[in-house]
Coordinates of C-alpha atoms in Angstrom, one line a residue:
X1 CA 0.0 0.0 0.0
X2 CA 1.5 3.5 -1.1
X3 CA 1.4 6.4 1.5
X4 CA 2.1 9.0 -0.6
X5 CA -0.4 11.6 -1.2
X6 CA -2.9 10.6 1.2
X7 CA -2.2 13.6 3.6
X8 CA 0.1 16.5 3.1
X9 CA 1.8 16.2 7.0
X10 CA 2.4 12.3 5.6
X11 CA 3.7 13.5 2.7
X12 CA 5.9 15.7 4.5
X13 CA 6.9 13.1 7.1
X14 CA 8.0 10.7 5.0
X15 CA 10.6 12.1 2.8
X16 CA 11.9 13.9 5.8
X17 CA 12.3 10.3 7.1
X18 CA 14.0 9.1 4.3
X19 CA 16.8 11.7 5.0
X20 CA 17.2 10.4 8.2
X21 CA 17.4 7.1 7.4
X22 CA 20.8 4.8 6.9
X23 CA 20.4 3.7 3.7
X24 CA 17.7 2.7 1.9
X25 CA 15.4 2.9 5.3
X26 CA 13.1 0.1 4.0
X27 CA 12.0 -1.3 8.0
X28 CA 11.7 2.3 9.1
X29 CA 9.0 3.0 6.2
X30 CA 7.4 -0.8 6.3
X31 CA 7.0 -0.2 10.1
X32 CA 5.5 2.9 9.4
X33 CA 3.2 1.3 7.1
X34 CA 2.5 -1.4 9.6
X35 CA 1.0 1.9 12.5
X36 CA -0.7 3.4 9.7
X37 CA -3.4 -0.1 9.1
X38 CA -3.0 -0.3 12.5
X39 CA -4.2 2.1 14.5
X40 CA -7.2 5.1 13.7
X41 CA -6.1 7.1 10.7
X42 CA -7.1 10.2 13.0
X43 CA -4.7 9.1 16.1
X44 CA -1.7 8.3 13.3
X45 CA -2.2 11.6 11.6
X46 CA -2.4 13.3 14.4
X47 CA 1.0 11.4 16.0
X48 CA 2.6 12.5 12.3
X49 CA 1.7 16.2 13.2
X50 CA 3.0 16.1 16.3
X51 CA 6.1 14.5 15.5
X52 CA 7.0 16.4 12.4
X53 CA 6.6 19.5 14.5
X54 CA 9.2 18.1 17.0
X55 CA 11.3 16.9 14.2
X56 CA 10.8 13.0 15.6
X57 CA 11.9 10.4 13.3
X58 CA 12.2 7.5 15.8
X59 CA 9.0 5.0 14.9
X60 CA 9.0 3.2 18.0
X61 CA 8.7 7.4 19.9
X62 CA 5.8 7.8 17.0
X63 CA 3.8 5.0 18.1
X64 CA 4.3 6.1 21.6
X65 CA 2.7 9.0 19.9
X66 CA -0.1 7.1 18.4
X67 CA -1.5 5.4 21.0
X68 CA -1.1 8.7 23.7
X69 CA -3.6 9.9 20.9
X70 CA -5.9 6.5 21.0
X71 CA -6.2 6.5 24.9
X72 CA -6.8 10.1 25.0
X73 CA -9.7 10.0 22.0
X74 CA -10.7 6.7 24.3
X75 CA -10.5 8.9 27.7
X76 CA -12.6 11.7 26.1
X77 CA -15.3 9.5 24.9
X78 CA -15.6 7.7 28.7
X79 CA -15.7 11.3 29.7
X80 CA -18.9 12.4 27.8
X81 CA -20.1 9.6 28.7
X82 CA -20.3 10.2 32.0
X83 CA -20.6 13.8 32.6

């Protein structure tokens, strides 16, 4: 499955990623792919943001990212909820 032009911060992300990479980056990028059919499109795009903002390349800090954004969309809905 391509990323590429599915969102512009994607876009941005990745060949910033590339450049950062030790050659050819291929496990970086498939790992990537791997959090993107993983987890809500809303909570990775919103990991990309945050991490392209910070200048975070590290995948394994980015799904950190990703699922901080899943609990907290989680957390939010327990809160309406309730209240």
């Amino acid at each position: 499955q391509n990323m590429l032009n599915q969102h512009p911060i994607l876009d941005q992300y990745l060949q910033t990623l590339k450049q950062h990479c030790r050659g050819s980056g291929v496990k970086k990028l498939t790992h990537l792919l791997e959090l993107k059919r993983t987890y809500p499109i809303e909570a990775f795009i919103a990991a990309i943001e945050k991490a392209s903002f910070y200048g975070l390349y590290d995948i394994n800090r980015l799904e950190t990212l990703i699922l901080r954004a899943v609990a907290g969309e989680y957390f939010n809905l327990k809160e309406d909820d309730h209240g």
